[in-house]
GROMACS .gro file of C-alpha atoms in nm:
model
  286
    1MET     CA    1   3.596   7.726   1.477
    2SER     CA    2   3.628   7.691   1.105
    3THR     CA    3   3.890   7.443   0.991
    4SER     CA    4   3.757   7.385   0.640
    5LYS     CA    5   3.996   7.387   0.345
    6PRO     CA    6   3.907   7.549   0.014
    7SER     CA    7   3.831   7.299  -0.261
    8PRO     CA    8   4.056   7.302  -0.569
    9THR     CA    9   3.773   7.442  -0.781
   10GLU     CA   10   3.727   7.749  -0.563
   11THR     CA   11   3.933   8.060  -0.632
   12PRO     CA   12   3.969   8.391  -0.450
   13ALA     CA   13   3.766   8.689  -0.560
   14SER     CA   14   3.821   8.810  -0.912
   15THR     CA   15   3.706   9.097  -1.128
   16ASN     CA   16   3.664   9.046  -1.503
   17GLY     CA   17   3.845   8.715  -1.472
   18LYS     CA   18   4.146   8.870  -1.296
   19LYS     CA   19   4.245   8.745  -0.955
   20GLN     CA   20   4.220   9.023  -0.697
   21PRO     CA   21   4.473   9.044  -0.412
   22PRO     CA   22   4.319   8.991  -0.067
   23VAL     CA   23   4.299   9.291   0.167
   24ILE     CA   24   4.415   9.218   0.522
   25LEU     CA   25   4.273   9.476   0.763
   26CYS     CA   26   4.484   9.455   1.079
   27ILE     CA   27   4.286   9.559   1.385
   28GLY     CA   28   4.393   9.526   1.747
   29MET     CA   29   4.397   9.685   2.090
   30ALA     CA   30   4.684   9.920   2.179
   31GLY     CA   31   4.981   9.708   2.287
   32SER     CA   32   4.865   9.393   2.106
   33GLY     CA   33   5.170   9.406   1.877
   34LYS     CA   34   4.965   9.498   1.571
   35THR     CA   35   5.228   9.716   1.404
   36THR     CA   36   5.504   9.461   1.475
   37PHE     CA   37   5.277   9.195   1.326
   38MET     CA   38   5.231   9.413   1.017
   39GLN     CA   39   5.609   9.446   0.991
   40ARG     CA   40   5.647   9.068   1.016
   41ILE     CA   41   5.392   8.974   0.750
   42ASN     CA   42   5.523   9.247   0.521
   43ALA     CA   43   5.881   9.115   0.557
   44HIS     CA   44   5.757   8.757   0.507
   45LEU     CA   45   5.590   8.845   0.176
   46HIS     CA   46   5.896   9.038   0.055
   47ALA     CA   47   6.120   8.740   0.145
   48LYS     CA   48   5.899   8.518  -0.073
   49LYS     CA   49   5.933   8.765  -0.363
   50THR     CA   50   5.558   8.834  -0.346
   51PRO     CA   51   5.554   9.197  -0.227
   52PRO     CA   52   5.230   9.341  -0.087
   53TYR     CA   53   5.078   9.687  -0.121
   54VAL     CA   54   5.090   9.855   0.221
   55VAL     CA   55   4.853  10.123   0.353
   56ASN     CA   56   4.903  10.299   0.687
   57LEU     CA   57   4.587  10.452   0.834
   58ASP     CA   58   4.733  10.552   1.172
   59PRO     CA   59   4.798  10.930   1.163
   60ALA     CA   60   4.947  10.935   1.514
   61VAL     CA   61   5.214  10.665   1.476
   62GLY     CA   62   5.562  10.802   1.547
   63ASN     CA   63   5.792  10.560   1.366
   64LEU     CA   64   5.658  10.309   1.115
   65PRO     CA   65   5.886  10.000   1.110
   66PHE     CA   66   5.795   9.921   0.749
   67THR     CA   67   5.760  10.118   0.427
   68ALA     CA   68   5.402  10.212   0.336
   69ASN     CA   69   5.295  10.267  -0.025
   70ILE     CA   70   5.021  10.497   0.104
   71ASP     CA   71   5.059  10.674   0.437
   72VAL     CA   72   4.783  10.887   0.591
   73ARG     CA   73   5.058  11.103   0.746
   74ASP     CA   74   5.161  11.222   0.398
   75THR     CA   75   4.813  11.371   0.352
   76VAL     CA   76   4.711  11.482   0.701
   77ASN     CA   77   4.924  11.630   0.980
   78TYR     CA   78   4.772  11.488   1.298
   79LYS     CA   79   4.923  11.747   1.534
   80GLU     CA   80   4.815  12.034   1.311
   81VAL     CA   81   4.461  11.894   1.303
   82MET     CA   82   4.457  11.881   1.685
   83LYS     CA   83   4.577  12.240   1.702
   84GLN     CA   84   4.349  12.377   1.430
   85TYR     CA   85   4.030  12.215   1.560
   86ASN     CA   86   4.123  12.235   1.932
   87LEU     CA   87   4.101  11.858   1.978
   88GLY     CA   88   4.244  11.598   2.211
   89PRO     CA   89   4.450  11.298   2.088
   90ASN     CA   90   4.154  11.072   2.002
   91GLY     CA   91   3.958  11.355   1.840
   92GLY     CA   92   4.267  11.442   1.637
   93ILE     CA   93   4.304  11.085   1.509
   94LEU     CA   94   3.934  11.062   1.424
   95THR     CA   95   3.928  11.397   1.241
   96SER     CA   96   4.250  11.310   1.053
   97LEU     CA   97   4.092  10.983   0.940
   98ASN     CA   98   3.774  11.166   0.835
   99LEU     CA   99   3.978  11.414   0.627
  100PHE     CA  100   4.175  11.129   0.467
  101THR     CA  101   3.856  10.941   0.381
  102THR     CA  102   3.735  11.231   0.166
  103LYS     CA  103   4.024  11.144  -0.069
  104PHE     CA  104   3.987  10.766  -0.048
  105ASP     CA  105   3.877  10.744  -0.411
  106GLN     CA  106   4.233  10.848  -0.501
  107VAL     CA  107   4.367  10.571  -0.276
  108LEU     CA  108   4.150  10.318  -0.459
  109ASP     CA  109   4.281  10.440  -0.794
  110LEU     CA  110   4.641  10.395  -0.677
  111ILE     CA  111   4.568  10.045  -0.542
  112ALA     CA  112   4.390   9.947  -0.865
  113LYS     CA  113   4.698  10.040  -1.070
  114ARG     CA  114   4.908   9.797  -0.867
  115ALA     CA  115   4.650   9.525  -0.799
  116ASP     CA  116   4.781   9.300  -1.078
  117SER     CA  117   5.138   9.305  -0.947
  118VAL     CA  118   5.096   9.262  -0.569
  119SER     CA  119   5.014   8.953  -0.365
  120HIS     CA  120   4.820   9.118  -0.080
  121ILE     CA  121   4.701   9.460   0.035
  122LEU     CA  122   4.800   9.516   0.398
  123VAL     CA  123   4.617   9.786   0.594
  124ASP     CA  124   4.739   9.904   0.934
  125THR     CA  125   4.474  10.080   1.145
  126PRO     CA  126   4.499  10.318   1.445
  127GLY     CA  127   4.597  10.167   1.780
  128GLN     CA  128   4.288  10.333   1.929
  129ILE     CA  129   4.074  10.051   1.795
  130GLU     CA  130   3.733  10.211   1.846
  131ILE     CA  131   3.829  10.510   1.628
  132PHE     CA  132   3.849  10.286   1.322
  133THR     CA  133   3.590  10.019   1.399
  134TRP     CA  134   3.309  10.249   1.515
  135SER     CA  135   3.363  10.563   1.307
  136ALA     CA  136   3.190  10.655   0.983
  137SER     CA  137   3.527  10.688   0.809
  138GLY     CA  138   3.634  10.341   0.926
  139SER     CA  139   3.310  10.194   0.789
  140ILE     CA  140   3.348  10.379   0.457
  141ILE     CA  141   3.706  10.255   0.413
  142THR     CA  142   3.616   9.896   0.508
  143ASP     CA  143   3.303   9.882   0.291
  144THR     CA  144   3.475  10.044  -0.008
  145LEU     CA  145   3.763   9.797  -0.001
  146ALA     CA  146   3.529   9.502   0.057
  147SER     CA  147   3.315   9.595  -0.244
  148THR     CA  148   3.616   9.542  -0.476
  149TYR     CA  149   3.866   9.311  -0.306
  150PRO     CA  150   3.836   8.994  -0.094
  151THR     CA  151   3.870   9.164   0.244
  152VAL     CA  152   3.967   8.983   0.564
  153ILE     CA  153   3.973   9.116   0.921
  154ALA     CA  154   4.281   9.011   1.119
  155TYR     CA  155   4.203   9.080   1.485
  156ILE     CA  156   4.533   9.086   1.676
  157ILE     CA  157   4.521   8.970   2.039
  158ASP     CA  158   4.789   9.008   2.307
  159THR     CA  159   4.802   8.643   2.422
  160PRO     CA  160   4.990   8.695   2.754
  161ARG     CA  161   4.731   8.954   2.861
  162THR     CA  162   4.441   8.722   2.778
  163THR     CA  163   4.517   8.427   3.006
  164ALA     CA  164   4.258   8.531   3.269
  165PRO     CA  165   3.898   8.428   3.183
  166ALA     CA  166   3.771   8.786   3.231
  167THR     CA  167   4.020   8.944   2.987
  168PHE     CA  168   3.974   8.656   2.744
  169MET     CA  169   3.597   8.705   2.749
  170SER     CA  170   3.631   9.084   2.706
  171ASN     CA  171   3.848   9.031   2.399
  172MET     CA  172   3.608   8.777   2.251
  173LEU     CA  173   3.308   9.008   2.301
  174TYR     CA  174   3.493   9.293   2.131
  175ALA     CA  175   3.593   9.064   1.845
  176CYS     CA  176   3.232   8.947   1.819
  177SER     CA  177   3.106   9.305   1.789
  178ILE     CA  178   3.358   9.381   1.511
  179LEU     CA  179   3.268   9.063   1.322
  180TYR     CA  180   2.898   9.146   1.319
  181LYS     CA  181   2.963   9.510   1.232
  182THR     CA  182   3.195   9.444   0.938
  183LYS     CA  183   3.024   9.122   0.821
  184LEU     CA  184   3.355   9.003   0.672
  185PRO     CA  185   3.570   8.690   0.707
  186PHE     CA  186   3.745   8.705   1.043
  187ILE     CA  187   4.076   8.566   1.170
  188LEU     CA  188   4.168   8.573   1.539
  189VAL     CA  189   4.545   8.619   1.556
  190PHE     CA  190   4.684   8.530   1.898
  191ASN     CA  191   5.012   8.723   1.895
  192LYS     CA  192   5.320   8.690   2.121
  193THR     CA  193   5.305   8.309   2.130
  194ASP     CA  194   5.681   8.317   2.195
  195VAL     CA  195   5.586   8.442   2.543
  196VAL     CA  196   5.267   8.239   2.608
  197SER     CA  197   5.121   7.964   2.390
  198HIS     CA  198   4.767   8.026   2.260
  199GLU     CA  199   4.663   7.664   2.321
  200PHE     CA  200   4.466   7.761   2.633
  201ALA     CA  201   4.251   7.995   2.422
  202VAL     CA  202   4.185   7.727   2.159
  203GLU     CA  203   4.082   7.491   2.440
  204TRP     CA  204   3.847   7.748   2.592
  205MET     CA  205   3.687   7.811   2.253
  206THR     CA  206   3.641   7.447   2.159
  207ASP     CA  207   3.575   7.284   2.495
  208PHE     CA  208   3.303   7.449   2.701
  209GLU     CA  209   3.392   7.244   3.010
  210LYS     CA  210   3.754   7.364   3.004
  211PHE     CA  211   3.639   7.725   3.018
  212GLN     CA  212   3.396   7.639   3.298
  213GLU     CA  213   3.685   7.484   3.487
  214ALA     CA  214   3.890   7.803   3.448
  215LEU     CA  215   3.590   8.008   3.560
  216SER     CA  216   3.547   7.797   3.875
  217HIS     CA  217   3.857   7.967   4.018
  218ASP     CA  218   3.697   8.310   3.970
  219THR     CA  219   3.489   8.397   4.275
  220THR     CA  220   3.393   8.750   4.167
  221TYR     CA  221   3.043   8.856   4.067
  222MET     CA  222   3.163   8.856   3.706
  223SER     CA  223   3.192   8.478   3.690
  224SER     CA  224   2.817   8.418   3.653
  225LEU     CA  225   2.799   8.677   3.372
  226MET     CA  226   3.097   8.518   3.193
  227ASN     CA  227   2.936   8.178   3.237
  228SER     CA  228   2.625   8.297   3.053
  229MET     CA  229   2.827   8.477   2.786
  230SER     CA  230   3.037   8.170   2.710
  231LEU     CA  231   2.720   7.985   2.605
  232VAL     CA  232   2.618   8.269   2.374
  233LEU     CA  233   2.964   8.287   2.211
  234ASP     CA  234   2.960   7.924   2.096
  235GLU     CA  235   2.793   8.027   1.770
  236PHE     CA  236   3.043   8.310   1.726
  237TYR     CA  237   3.340   8.073   1.764
  238SER     CA  238   3.207   7.850   1.486
  239HIS     CA  239   3.258   8.133   1.232
  240LEU     CA  240   3.620   8.199   1.325
  241LYS     CA  241   3.962   8.100   1.205
  242VAL     CA  242   4.222   8.100   1.482
  243VAL     CA  243   4.600   8.114   1.448
  244GLY     CA  244   4.884   8.161   1.693
  245VAL     CA  245   5.166   8.387   1.575
  246SER     CA  246   5.483   8.538   1.713
  247ALA     CA  247   5.551   8.868   1.540
  248VAL     CA  248   5.900   8.857   1.695
  249THR     CA  249   6.014   8.512   1.576
  250GLY     CA  250   5.784   8.472   1.275
  251ASN     CA  251   5.645   8.144   1.406
  252GLY     CA  252   5.290   8.081   1.278
  253VAL     CA  253   5.305   8.330   0.989
  254GLU     CA  254   5.261   8.054   0.729
  255ASP     CA  255   4.951   7.936   0.918
  256PHE     CA  256   4.820   8.291   0.912
  257PHE     CA  257   4.852   8.320   0.533
  258ALA     CA  258   4.689   7.978   0.490
  259ALA     CA  259   4.395   8.115   0.694
  260VAL     CA  260   4.390   8.429   0.472
  261ASP     CA  261   4.368   8.209   0.159
  262GLU     CA  262   4.074   8.021   0.309
  263ALA     CA  263   3.908   8.347   0.412
  264ALA     CA  264   3.945   8.486   0.057
  265VAL     CA  265   3.758   8.182  -0.077
  266GLU     CA  266   3.498   8.227   0.197
  267TYR     CA  267   3.457   8.592   0.096
  268GLU     CA  268   3.393   8.495  -0.266
  269ARG     CA  269   3.147   8.222  -0.174
  270ASP     CA  270   2.956   8.367   0.121
  271TYR     CA  271   3.023   8.739   0.160
  272LYS     CA  272   3.059   8.887  -0.188
  273PRO     CA  273   2.705   8.793  -0.305
  274GLU     CA  274   2.562   8.963   0.005
  275ILE     CA  275   2.778   9.276  -0.048
  276GLU     CA  276   2.664   9.296  -0.413
  277ARG     CA  277   2.302   9.256  -0.306
  278MET     CA  278   2.335   9.542  -0.054
  279ILE     CA  279   2.499   9.769  -0.315
  280LYS     CA  280   2.216   9.702  -0.563
  281GLU     CA  281   1.962   9.771  -0.290
  282LYS     CA  282   2.124  10.107  -0.209
  283VAL     CA  283   2.131  10.207  -0.578
  284TYR     CA  284   1.768  10.102  -0.621
  285ASN     CA  285   1.655  10.299  -0.315
  286SER     CA  286   1.856  10.613  -0.396
   0.00000   0.00000   0.00000
């Protein structure tokens, strides 16, 4: 796990000498507390008099517990899309996101007008995690933001539901796949630490023998597979920042923003040059 601190000479991403606000893309399984976490970090930034710019990309959310500057629901009616195209719930969300993405250049223009006056850009994504992470529209939105702003993935995990080695490993594998797909700085946010501390997860990630000990109590056929996987994931863990947060109490939020600051520096140093190289390559080949 990464615990490095940015040196005083390093600064977050900037364009034409201007500091760019970091984008925090909040991604998490349904029930992980992602939207409550968004509400908490939004309230935290407002309390510090450093308001963020908030984007909601979930067309199916009923009540949003925070005010969004840009809301996909203002552009696309999810239920009408389902009805018009004869789709189920997931197909409706995906199609709504696709329709919204066709106008994403307008979203970028609106963000750019406020970029100098906001501290962060917070992006809430659909609770059906695969719809955003594996769709073309999700990739377009992520890549477009990352080409301009220091973009960080905050992967929200339901800590109480991750205490069993099998569920923990499933979550880590999913996080691993998102990291390698987005190729962006990544923060594992263990949420609901007011219910269960995330220390067990940190132990399992940093001490191979501790995870082996937990696995020894699992007598199912899955234990041998998880044993092999845990060896493979060692390299993955070394690229991660890990924080424990309670979206209910606010505990750990300061640690989260410290990790975001580090990730913004990491983006500038390690990720931005690669993104710029890929953009030049696409232009050259087109």
